[in-house]
Structures are given as C-alpha cells and as structure tokens.
C-alpha cells in the first residue's frame, strides 16, 4: 500500500500579534511549523504503515524553506518526501494549489492508494485543498474523518458532522481529510531526527510535474486578494479600569440588567 | 531567551531541543494531575522509550543510542526536570537500575536485560537503601545465601524509586557478613520472581508522580547467573553507580531551579501592583538576578563534571559530590525564592512553584544527603593534600 | 513567468518599509551586492518571494513609488456576461432545511436586488420537493429541485455532479453555500470542476457598485487580519458562509416563485454511508446558546474553567473557549469559538481572559452584547466589547457569580 500525505508549512499563527498603532501584523519571531492538522494526517499514515506495512510519502508545495517541514516528517518515520518548489507556483490560491499537488501526485512513480490531508490549514482555514486535489485526480473523498481502518481494498471510516457521525465505506484509492481527534501525533525519535538532518530532499519544479503555466501560480488562481485590513473598532463601549473586583462585578451585572440582557 | 554556549555536539543540541519540546507538550499539561493523584508517569516513559531516550546511555550493541558523552543524558534529565522532577526521577532511576549492569555485568547478562530497558518496554530500579542502611550503605542487612545454582534472598529494601513499577531490579545483598562492605554482592532480580513482594507505596512531600516502595524478599530464589560480576563487588558497583548518577541528580537540581526561575520572571513581569509590574521593584528584581546566577553557575558545574566523567571515570567522586551538593542546594534556594516572588499565588497549588519547592527538598537528601557529599569532598581533600 | 509585484530597482532604497506591512512575509531586504542591478547609492534592495499574492498591501508603504502590482494575464471563463443570477445551496439534513440556508437566502436576496437579478435556491435530497415552497417564502425566486432515492444520505460525488451540472446549464453569476461539514466537503470539488474561484468562510459579502463583482471578505492569516477577495475573471463567483454569520430574514407566507425539477445524469457514488449516528454525547450546542461564558489563555489552566462553569450556571449559559485554551488541551475542541471553531451569535457573550485575536472575534463579534474581562488594557477584545473590565479574571469572575447569586 502507498499512502501519500499532503502537508503545508504555515506560520504559527497563534504567535502573531497586531501592532495597535499601525494596525499591521507583527511577524517578527513567528516560527514556521507543520500545519497541526497535517501532523494528524501524517500520524494516521504512520499508524496504518505500522499495522499494514505501507510506504508513506509526504508531499508539500512551498518555498525552498518548506524543506524543513519535510525533514520533520522524515524524523517521524515517513519513507519518502517531495517538495514542489518553483517560482511559478507563487501566489497560488486553493484552486492552483490543488492543481499543483494533483500534478505532483500523478507524477509519483507509485500510484497512491490513500491520500491524506489535515482537515484545513491554520493560516488559510479554507479546507478546500483536499477536496480540490480529489477532484483533479478524480478520486472519491471523505472529509472530517476521525477514524480510519483499511481491510484489503476497503476503507472503513467515521466521518463527523455537526451533530453526530457517520460510518462510511469506500474502495481504495481514496482521499481523506482528518480531524485532530483522530490521534495524538508522535514525537520524533532521536535516531529519526539524526537521520532527517542528513536526508536528501526530492525537489520537483512545475515543468517536471508537467504543470500548465496557465493553471499555475497567480495565473491559475481564480481568486485575487484586493484588500487587507484590520477590522474596525466598536464605538460606544464602556471600559472600566482600576475598580475593585466586587464593584466591577456589581456595575456590570447592573448594566446587564438595565439593558435587559439578563 | 539567550542561552550560554556550552559547545554542545550536534546530538546534544538535538537531545536538548527534543526533550524540551517533549516536556512542554507532554509533561507540563499533566504534571499537576500526576502530583495530585500520586500517579506514576507510565505513558510518558513509554513514549520516551519510543523516542530512543530511555536508551541514551546504553551502548548501541545492546539496543541503546550509545551516546558519546554522559552530558547527553544529563541534558535530557535537566530538560525534563525543568517541568517536573517527579517524572525526571522516574526516568533517571532507570539508569540507576541499569548502571550496575552496564558497569559490571557479563555480555550475556547485558544482552538479556539491556535491549528491553533501552526500548522502554521494561523499567529498571536500583535497590540499596534499607531501614537501617541509608547514608551508611555498609549497614545492609539483606542477605543472599548460595544454595546450589541459586541464591536465596531475604530482607527488606526501603524507599526504592520505581519500586513496583520496574521489571528489573539490581539489588544489593550481603553474601559474606564477615567481610563488611567487601561482602556485599549485586543481583539482578526480575519482577515476578517467587518470594519477591512489594510493600507499601510511600506518601511523600514531593516528587509524588514517582513510585517509592518497599521491596520484600522472603526466601526469594534467584538463579546464580543473575549475580553481577562476582561476589563481593556489590559495594564497589554501587559507589561507581553513584559516581555517574550524582551529576544526574545535580542536573535535576539545575532543571528544577531553571523551571522555577522561568515562572518567577514571567510572573514578576506581568503581575501588576501599585500600578506597575512587580519587576519594577529593585529589591525583587535583584532577587531574580541572584537566582539566575545560581542556576547558571550550577549548570556550568554540572556540565563540566559530566565532561570530566567522560575522560576520568576513576577519579571523579569529589567532583560528582560537589556538583550534586551545589546544584541541589541551589535548587532548594531558588524554588523557595520563586514561591516568595509569587507571594500568595506562589503558595497556592494553582501555580507550579508550590510543587517545585516541595519537590526540591528530596534533591538535598537522596543519593547521599548533602552532608554525606560534604563528607566525600572533605575526605578527598584531606587525602589529596596528604599525598602532596 | 509573470512577476505580479514589480520592484523598480532604480527607485528602491532598501528601506524595508514594505517588509513590515506584508501580511504574507513575501518581502525581504537583501544586499544589492552580487545581483545584476543598475548602479545605486543604496546598499540594499527589497526582494519578493513566492509567498506574494499580489494583494497590494505593500503599495501605500513605499514612499519612493518603487512598487507596482501588475495584473496577471489570466484565461478566465468564456463569455462572463452570460452568467446571471444569485444562487444559494439550500442544505437539508434528514429532510429538514438547515438554518444556514435561510441565512443565505436573506443575504443572497440583498445581493440579487443590488444586481437587479433573480435569487435561486438549489435543493437536493429525497422526498424534499415539498420544501421548495418554503424556500420561496424565505426569499427565493426560483428553486431547482433534484429529488431521488440515491440522495437520501449526503454523498460528495452526487452532490458535486448535481451542482456542477446545474451551474454548467444555467450559468449563475454567484453561488453561495453554508460552510457546514457538507458544504465544505463538496463545494470545493464543484469549484475545481467548473474552474472558478471559491472563498471560504466569508464574514461579509457585497457588490462592487462599479465593476458589479462580488467582494468577499473573510479573516485571513489565521484570522489575524481581514482580506477582501474577488474572482475577477471566472464565473460563477463562489463563496461559503458559516452558520450564524448572517441573520435570517422573515418568511412571507404565500410568496410565489418558480419550482424547476431537474434530473441531471449522476455518476455512481464511490463512498457509501453505512450508518448514521446523531448523538454527540455530552457536547454542548454552543451555536444555539443564548448566553456564552468563554475562557482563554488568561485562565492559565484547565482547572480554572470550573470558575467559569459556576458563572455559567448562574447565567444559564454555555461554556466556550478560545483556540488558545483548546490548543493547550484545557477544553475539548467542541467548546471552541472562533474562525476554526464555532461561530456564535448569543444575546450575551462574556469573554474571560481572552485577548481577542481576530480569529476569535470572527466567531463571536456579532453577539448582541459582549462583556470582556482581561488584565491587559490593550487587549483587542476591548475594541469590540460593550462592557470591558480591566482586571484579574480570577477576582472578577467569582465576584460576578457572587453578585448574581445574591440577586
């Protein structure tokens, strides 16, 4: 069995602060991490590998620095990694990203039986790339999966929706997007980390995977960002400072009653 | 945060970083609960095993990582201790249990026991202390009588770290009472050996996640091949084990003190009283400075001792005693000061420094009280100067 | 390839002003040395990397007119003008129209009126024909209905086939869907199949009066800033919107419209639902709660949520949590409010020890009344709070509980 996991290197957005004067992002000191949901996808692949004996390939599209994210997955125990990196991919939206990853996966020597994604990336939060890649590859997809088992060519999964879950089945090959609750990602072993430092990282360009320039990067991205801004502040709010806790509590409860909120 | 460049090797940096991350992600969220419930950190140790960290100091040929320097293991202990020494003592006690095997066992014994300890599948414990043999290890009363191809063990061991949880115990017992310390031998005893029972689990002031228990031997038959080395070298094995393990206790002290300093500085920066952060007060700020200096000097001493140990195994009792003494005294004082910096909050269980201060006390007591360390150091001094 | 952001080498002074404002870390200042560049008295120059989305955020920062964003030539949909009308996907589960559909009808109505076009709903399922009239009463002019036994349970393949086929046939200008687990599962597939743009989780939609295109605003960069996004050259313009972001309108009983039954050709579904389980155990329904008491990083640890639960008990409230509190493992994920958690719109939202990252605000800022308690007077949560208390949550929250208890 061949399992492909697509990951994304993202800025650790929980570290980001806004400069209140200029209303811009302060990105200094923000580190790049593997998108946390993708770590669950990698873990799911490694668990299946341990159980069924699969080969696990991790793929990402990104700048050359994304190599470090791939190294982290080597340390965790994946067998192969591929970095899709090319200036031509610059500015890709979810459509163009799905296209490039689809092309990259199709370019792999060994066809995947299972393609895993995290449910979404924490920087974009779109959850669109998994379904997009499935469409480009014309493969079935099950999203928001919290449990997966594979028996022969049959995948049995649990898919979560708003007020419950469904038990589902599908034949391989199949695309899944996984939830955080699926597992707790392992931490890399010391041997894994030492191996990862020295590993060769396979890099593919747009031309190598046969990506059509019209569908790549900004040219291939139907959406366009036209404005970036911070949301406006609320006017007319009350703010009390330096008041003793009991007085503050009395004031706010009084206000809530006066406004008939409670 | 700026850290002193101690000229670490590549693998040392990896170990420090990975254990630091592990402690933050896996230990910190559960440490209060483990302490409160006096719960052994089994899952944490299992995961450390999968990460190759249980076998850091075990040679590669026996399934370990075979690190080049004892500093590698010291760094792992320090980083775990920064978050919880209840966990780090359970981790380090494995080394204590395994060290007599690594130092004195036969190739066959090593092949039998070390791989599963290296992988974390099994845990080890070291059993020396008895009700009447604490600092005076010569007072051991547990006996091992040779009968045919077996030894029969009788006696009680007390306050054994990892007791009841470990699968492999290295146990000191008297084989020849007339010879005093030279009549003590060291045996490998497996958990389910008939005649080997566990007594009560101790209730402790600190390191409450760790298991501390009595071991009871009642006509416990141990195969003769489980004797480490030969009869009579048990006491020497124990002393050598302490020589390598004392810097580990010192590393616990450094890590714990660093953890307390982390909490104190963060709190002092953000706690506002009289309209300003309390760190704006010079009196308090200078306390932080003194704490930081103590932590860094202790750290430098521990690292230097570990590096010395790599080259001069035979001549290190004095230095390992020095670093154990100093780092653990520092730990007690820095954790106490951290509680003071946090004031009322520091005294409450809501904040971690309360636990840290409770935990620190044991460091001045176990693996030779700090009074014993002063004995070791002063005797060495007098002896060295006498031969000048 | 075409470079979207042009840096005029002779004008750039390497001052780095643009670097600071770029939300995507796409700019850096590098030494000129070693590059083939025109002579300059400046030592450094700005350099753009592949993270650039040509958003233009850097343009105003440049005092030397050294930056320009160029439109990338793009092959878009053919005959853009032929696409007309606003569509919403009317999600149903077990035959019940989901609230998000009514919210979309209200918002879609506004957009359609602004464009002077029709509003249509797409309804698919099994035995759901009779719901079409309801959608008309809630604002749809037309309802496309696909009714069949194979649609009894949601299947991504079938839903994708149907919506993509209808789009090909009727060419709508705008398609909106709920960002529910169903919506998110198949809409992205549809967008790829019809080759158009899709913007997820929009918090505001508007029509650009000049260009008559859809302005889609959503939190970006982990919810730390807002971005307005357009789909200039492709149709339809597609967007998803989370439940509770827009408000429902009011139904007009007896309102008339057209119901069109469609029978598109369906492929075989490649995934199969074996069993549906509708309970989630002890999970709270935050989305429906009238009052929510929420805790964040400022609570310091999981044990302190007990304090919030007491206050919540007095208020008859549900307990929520910020992403920071959930990521730290203090609260289970289903309590999370925010861009990646639940969007809520209660009558009262009490934010305790929550700094108010946009990611969180995106999930709760439309609450009717917001109370914020935080010790940092500069916390962004105060910018949207109706009542802010600068103080220690550990002191103020128990006092609030006490005051409420005393009546």
Short mmCIF file of C-alpha atoms in Angstrom, two decimals, chain C residues 60-353:
data_model
loop_
_atom_site.label_atom_id
_atom_site.label_comp_id
_atom_site.label_asym_id
_atom_site.label_seq_id
_atom_site.Cartn_x
_atom_site.Cartn_y
_atom_site.Cartn_z
CA UNK C 60 0.98 52.52 0.32
CA UNK C 61 4.03 51.84 2.49
CA UNK C 62 6.50 52.74 -0.26
CA UNK C 63 7.50 56.40 -0.20
CA UNK C 64 9.53 56.09 -3.38
CA UNK C 65 6.99 54.66 -5.83
CA UNK C 66 9.22 51.65 -6.22
CA UNK C 67 6.40 49.10 -6.08
CA UNK C 68 3.72 48.23 -8.54
CA UNK C 69 1.27 45.37 -8.70
CA UNK C 70 0.63 44.22 -12.21
CA UNK C 71 -2.43 42.36 -13.27
CA UNK C 72 -1.55 38.86 -14.22
CA UNK C 73 -2.94 37.79 -17.53
CA UNK C 74 -5.42 35.11 -16.88
CA UNK C 75 -7.54 32.89 -19.04
CA UNK C 76 -10.93 33.10 -17.33
CA UNK C 77 -14.39 31.78 -18.04
CA UNK C 78 -15.70 32.39 -21.54
CA UNK C 79 -18.45 34.93 -22.01
CA UNK C 80 -18.55 36.35 -18.49
CA UNK C 81 -21.59 38.45 -19.32
CA UNK C 82 -23.74 35.39 -19.92
CA UNK C 83 -23.63 34.42 -16.23
CA UNK C 84 -26.56 35.91 -14.31
CA UNK C 85 -28.39 35.42 -11.06
CA UNK C 86 -27.54 34.63 -7.46
CA UNK C 87 -27.77 31.04 -6.23
CA UNK C 88 -27.72 29.61 -2.80
CA UNK C 89 -27.27 25.96 -1.92
CA UNK C 90 -30.20 25.04 0.34
CA UNK C 91 -28.72 22.40 2.62
CA UNK C 92 -31.08 19.88 4.15
CA UNK C 93 -30.37 17.09 6.57
CA UNK C 94 -32.89 14.30 7.06
CA UNK C 95 -35.39 16.36 5.08
CA UNK C 96 -35.03 19.46 7.26
CA UNK C 97 -33.84 22.68 5.63
CA UNK C 98 -30.86 23.87 7.68
CA UNK C 99 -30.93 27.35 9.20
CA UNK C 100 -27.87 28.36 7.27
CA UNK C 101 -29.95 28.14 4.08
CA UNK C 102 -32.38 30.76 5.39
CA UNK C 103 -29.46 32.96 6.36
CA UNK C 104 -28.04 32.61 2.85
CA UNK C 105 -31.43 33.44 1.33
CA UNK C 106 -31.54 36.69 3.33
CA UNK C 107 -28.02 37.67 2.27
CA UNK C 108 -28.49 36.40 -1.29
CA UNK C 109 -31.67 38.44 -1.59
CA UNK C 110 -29.74 41.63 -0.85
CA UNK C 111 -27.05 40.81 -3.39
CA UNK C 112 -29.58 39.83 -6.05
CA UNK C 113 -31.58 43.03 -5.51
CA UNK C 114 -28.45 45.10 -5.80
CA UNK C 115 -27.61 43.43 -9.09
CA UNK C 116 -31.24 43.53 -10.21
CA UNK C 117 -31.18 39.79 -10.76
CA UNK C 118 -33.01 36.70 -9.59
CA UNK C 119 -32.30 34.72 -6.44
CA UNK C 120 -32.46 30.96 -6.82
CA UNK C 121 -32.04 28.07 -4.42
CA UNK C 122 -30.73 24.61 -5.21
CA UNK C 123 -32.35 21.87 -3.18
CA UNK C 124 -31.35 18.23 -3.36
CA UNK C 125 -32.36 15.18 -1.36
CA UNK C 126 -35.01 12.51 -1.14
CA UNK C 127 -38.71 13.38 -0.72
CA UNK C 128 -37.89 17.02 -0.23
CA UNK C 129 -39.97 18.54 -3.10
CA UNK C 130 -42.46 19.98 -0.68
CA UNK C 131 -39.75 22.10 0.94
CA UNK C 132 -39.24 24.15 -2.22
CA UNK C 133 -42.18 26.41 -1.48
CA UNK C 134 -40.70 27.19 1.95
CA UNK C 135 -37.53 28.42 0.26
CA UNK C 136 -39.62 30.69 -1.94
CA UNK C 137 -41.34 32.11 1.11
CA UNK C 138 -37.94 32.86 2.60
CA UNK C 139 -36.92 34.84 -0.48
CA UNK C 140 -36.05 32.59 -3.43
CA UNK C 141 -37.47 33.48 -6.84
CA UNK C 142 -36.67 30.06 -8.24
CA UNK C 143 -35.90 26.70 -6.72
CA UNK C 144 -34.06 23.98 -8.61
CA UNK C 145 -35.06 20.67 -7.09
CA UNK C 146 -33.29 17.35 -7.54
CA UNK C 147 -35.18 14.61 -5.73
CA UNK C 148 -34.17 10.96 -5.76
CA UNK C 149 -33.74 7.93 -3.55
CA UNK C 150 -29.99 7.88 -4.14
CA UNK C 151 -29.85 11.28 -2.42
CA UNK C 152 -31.26 10.06 0.87
CA UNK C 153 -27.87 10.38 2.54
CA UNK C 154 -25.32 13.01 1.63
CA UNK C 155 -22.71 11.75 -0.85
CA UNK C 156 -19.96 14.04 -2.06
CA UNK C 157 -19.82 12.56 -5.56
CA UNK C 158 -23.54 13.00 -6.22
CA UNK C 159 -23.82 16.48 -4.76
CA UNK C 160 -20.80 17.55 -6.81
CA UNK C 161 -22.27 16.10 -10.01
CA UNK C 162 -25.60 17.82 -9.48
CA UNK C 163 -24.41 21.29 -8.59
CA UNK C 164 -21.71 21.29 -11.27
CA UNK C 165 -24.25 20.15 -13.91
CA UNK C 166 -26.74 22.83 -12.89
CA UNK C 167 -24.04 25.51 -12.97
CA UNK C 168 -22.99 24.42 -16.46
CA UNK C 169 -26.57 24.52 -17.62
CA UNK C 170 -27.85 27.73 -16.04
CA UNK C 171 -24.66 29.76 -15.59
CA UNK C 172 -25.30 31.64 -12.34
CA UNK C 173 -23.16 34.66 -11.56
CA UNK C 174 -22.83 33.97 -7.84
CA UNK C 175 -23.13 30.72 -5.87
CA UNK C 176 -23.25 30.74 -2.07
CA UNK C 177 -23.22 27.75 0.27
CA UNK C 178 -23.04 27.20 4.00
CA UNK C 179 -19.60 26.42 5.37
CA UNK C 180 -21.00 23.36 7.07
CA UNK C 181 -19.35 19.98 7.03
CA UNK C 182 -21.41 19.14 3.95
CA UNK C 183 -20.88 22.47 2.24
CA UNK C 184 -17.17 22.39 2.86
CA UNK C 185 -16.91 18.82 1.62
CA UNK C 186 -18.30 19.23 -1.87
CA UNK C 187 -18.27 22.92 -2.82
CA UNK C 188 -14.50 22.94 -3.29
CA UNK C 189 -14.85 20.00 -5.68
CA UNK C 190 -17.51 21.87 -7.62
CA UNK C 191 -15.30 24.97 -7.87
CA UNK C 192 -12.45 22.90 -9.28
CA UNK C 193 -14.74 21.14 -11.73
CA UNK C 194 -16.28 24.31 -13.12
CA UNK C 195 -12.94 26.05 -12.83
CA UNK C 196 -13.73 29.03 -10.74
CA UNK C 197 -12.66 30.70 -7.51
CA UNK C 198 -14.09 29.85 -4.12
CA UNK C 199 -13.71 31.89 -0.95
CA UNK C 200 -14.26 30.05 2.29
CA UNK C 201 -15.96 31.31 5.44
CA UNK C 202 -16.86 34.81 4.30
CA UNK C 203 -17.95 37.18 7.05
CA UNK C 204 -19.18 39.91 4.71
CA UNK C 205 -20.38 39.95 1.12
CA UNK C 206 -21.03 43.00 -1.01
CA UNK C 207 -21.30 44.03 -4.64
CA UNK C 208 -18.72 46.41 -6.02
CA UNK C 209 -21.01 49.08 -7.49
CA UNK C 210 -18.72 49.89 -10.43
CA UNK C 211 -17.49 46.50 -11.51
CA UNK C 212 -20.60 44.62 -10.36
CA UNK C 213 -18.43 41.89 -8.88
CA UNK C 214 -18.74 40.15 -5.55
CA UNK C 215 -16.49 41.45 -2.77
CA UNK C 216 -15.86 38.54 -0.45
CA UNK C 217 -14.41 39.43 2.95
CA UNK C 218 -13.00 36.85 5.32
CA UNK C 219 -10.48 36.60 8.12
CA UNK C 220 -7.09 35.64 6.75
CA UNK C 221 -3.72 34.66 8.08
CA UNK C 222 -5.05 32.53 10.88
CA UNK C 223 -7.75 35.10 11.50
CA UNK C 224 -5.34 37.87 12.42
CA UNK C 225 -6.39 40.22 9.65
CA UNK C 226 -9.29 40.60 7.22
CA UNK C 227 -8.94 40.16 3.48
CA UNK C 228 -11.28 41.12 0.70
CA UNK C 229 -11.14 38.71 -2.18
CA UNK C 230 -12.60 38.83 -5.68
CA UNK C 231 -12.94 36.39 -8.54
CA UNK C 232 -12.37 38.77 -11.44
CA UNK C 233 -12.25 36.54 -14.49
CA UNK C 234 -14.12 33.37 -13.62
CA UNK C 235 -17.81 32.61 -13.11
CA UNK C 236 -19.68 31.83 -11.04
CA UNK C 237 -18.17 33.67 -8.10
CA UNK C 238 -18.41 31.16 -5.30
CA UNK C 239 -18.28 31.64 -1.54
CA UNK C 240 -19.12 29.76 1.61
CA UNK C 241 -20.53 31.37 4.74
CA UNK C 242 -20.65 29.91 8.23
CA UNK C 243 -23.84 29.30 10.13
CA UNK C 244 -24.89 32.33 12.22
CA UNK C 245 -22.68 34.81 10.37
CA UNK C 246 -25.69 36.31 8.59
CA UNK C 247 -29.08 36.80 10.15
CA UNK C 248 -32.23 35.14 8.90
CA UNK C 249 -34.90 37.31 7.35
CA UNK C 250 -38.61 36.73 7.86
CA UNK C 251 -40.68 34.39 5.68
CA UNK C 252 -43.50 35.82 3.59
CA UNK C 253 -46.26 33.21 3.54
CA UNK C 254 -47.85 32.87 0.14
CA UNK C 255 -44.90 34.34 -1.73
CA UNK C 256 -44.75 32.81 -5.19
CA UNK C 257 -41.91 31.64 -7.33
CA UNK C 258 -40.90 29.02 -9.81
CA UNK C 259 -40.05 25.43 -8.93
CA UNK C 260 -37.97 23.59 -11.50
CA UNK C 261 -37.36 19.86 -11.18
CA UNK C 262 -34.05 18.75 -12.58
CA UNK C 263 -32.85 15.26 -13.45
CA UNK C 264 -29.12 15.54 -14.05
CA UNK C 265 -27.14 12.48 -15.01
CA UNK C 266 -25.43 11.11 -11.91
CA UNK C 267 -22.33 9.00 -11.64
CA UNK C 268 -22.21 6.23 -9.06
CA UNK C 269 -21.30 7.38 -5.59
CA UNK C 270 -17.91 5.93 -4.69
CA UNK C 271 -18.41 6.32 -0.97
CA UNK C 272 -21.20 4.73 1.00
CA UNK C 273 -22.85 5.69 4.26
CA UNK C 274 -23.29 2.55 6.35
CA UNK C 275 -24.77 4.06 9.46
CA UNK C 276 -25.71 7.49 10.75
CA UNK C 277 -25.40 8.28 14.42
CA UNK C 278 -26.95 11.51 15.59
CA UNK C 279 -25.75 11.87 19.12
CA UNK C 280 -22.62 13.56 20.26
CA UNK C 281 -22.83 12.59 23.93
CA UNK C 282 -22.20 15.42 26.34
CA UNK C 283 -21.43 18.03 23.73
CA UNK C 284 -22.85 21.46 24.22
CA UNK C 285 -24.68 23.19 21.47
CA UNK C 286 -22.82 26.47 21.58
CA UNK C 287 -24.33 27.69 18.33
CA UNK C 288 -27.81 27.71 19.86
CA UNK C 289 -26.93 29.12 23.31
CA UNK C 290 -28.38 32.50 24.32
CA UNK C 291 -25.58 33.24 26.73
CA UNK C 292 -21.99 32.06 26.49
CA UNK C 293 -19.22 32.41 29.05
CA UNK C 294 -15.89 31.83 27.36
CA UNK C 295 -12.35 31.41 28.63
CA UNK C 296 -8.98 31.87 27.00
CA UNK C 297 -5.28 31.71 27.63
CA UNK C 298 -5.66 34.07 30.60
CA UNK C 299 -7.28 31.31 32.60
CA UNK C 300 -3.89 29.71 32.90
CA UNK C 301 -5.03 26.10 33.09
CA UNK C 302 -7.87 23.63 32.72
CA UNK C 303 -8.74 23.62 36.42
CA UNK C 304 -9.79 27.26 36.24
CA UNK C 305 -12.64 26.55 33.88
CA UNK C 306 -14.56 25.38 36.95
CA UNK C 307 -14.80 29.05 37.91
CA UNK C 308 -16.38 29.83 34.52
CA UNK C 309 -18.78 26.94 34.87
CA UNK C 310 -20.06 28.42 38.12
CA UNK C 311 -20.68 31.76 36.50
CA UNK C 312 -22.28 30.00 33.54
CA UNK C 313 -24.58 28.15 35.92
CA UNK C 314 -25.80 31.41 37.43
CA UNK C 315 -26.39 32.88 33.98
CA UNK C 316 -27.87 29.74 32.43
CA UNK C 317 -25.04 29.91 29.93
CA UNK C 318 -22.95 27.50 27.88
CA UNK C 319 -19.18 27.50 28.32
CA UNK C 320 -16.96 28.32 25.37
CA UNK C 321 -13.22 28.53 24.89
CA UNK C 322 -10.74 30.28 22.67
CA UNK C 323 -8.44 28.45 20.31
CA UNK C 324 -5.53 29.03 22.69
CA UNK C 325 -7.39 27.27 25.50
CA UNK C 326 -8.39 24.39 23.24
CA UNK C 327 -4.93 24.04 21.71
CA UNK C 328 -3.45 23.93 25.20
CA UNK C 329 -5.75 20.98 25.88
CA UNK C 330 -7.68 22.81 28.62
CA UNK C 331 -11.04 22.36 26.93
CA UNK C 332 -12.27 19.87 24.31
CA UNK C 333 -12.44 21.13 20.73
CA UNK C 334 -16.23 21.25 20.61
CA UNK C 335 -16.18 24.18 23.04
CA UNK C 336 -14.07 26.27 20.69
CA UNK C 337 -15.47 29.58 19.49
CA UNK C 338 -13.82 31.29 16.55
CA UNK C 339 -12.84 31.01 12.94
CA UNK C 340 -11.77 27.39 13.32
CA UNK C 341 -14.33 26.55 15.98
CA UNK C 342 -17.96 27.54 16.12
CA UNK C 343 -19.46 30.83 15.06
CA UNK C 344 -21.85 32.02 17.73
CA UNK C 345 -24.30 34.83 17.98
CA UNK C 346 -25.70 34.81 21.54
CA UNK C 347 -27.52 37.61 23.31
CA UNK C 348 -24.65 37.85 25.77
CA UNK C 349 -21.03 36.79 25.39
CA UNK C 350 -18.72 37.02 28.38
CA UNK C 351 -15.06 36.77 27.35
CA UNK C 352 -12.79 35.90 30.28
CA UNK C 353 -9.04 36.09 29.85
#
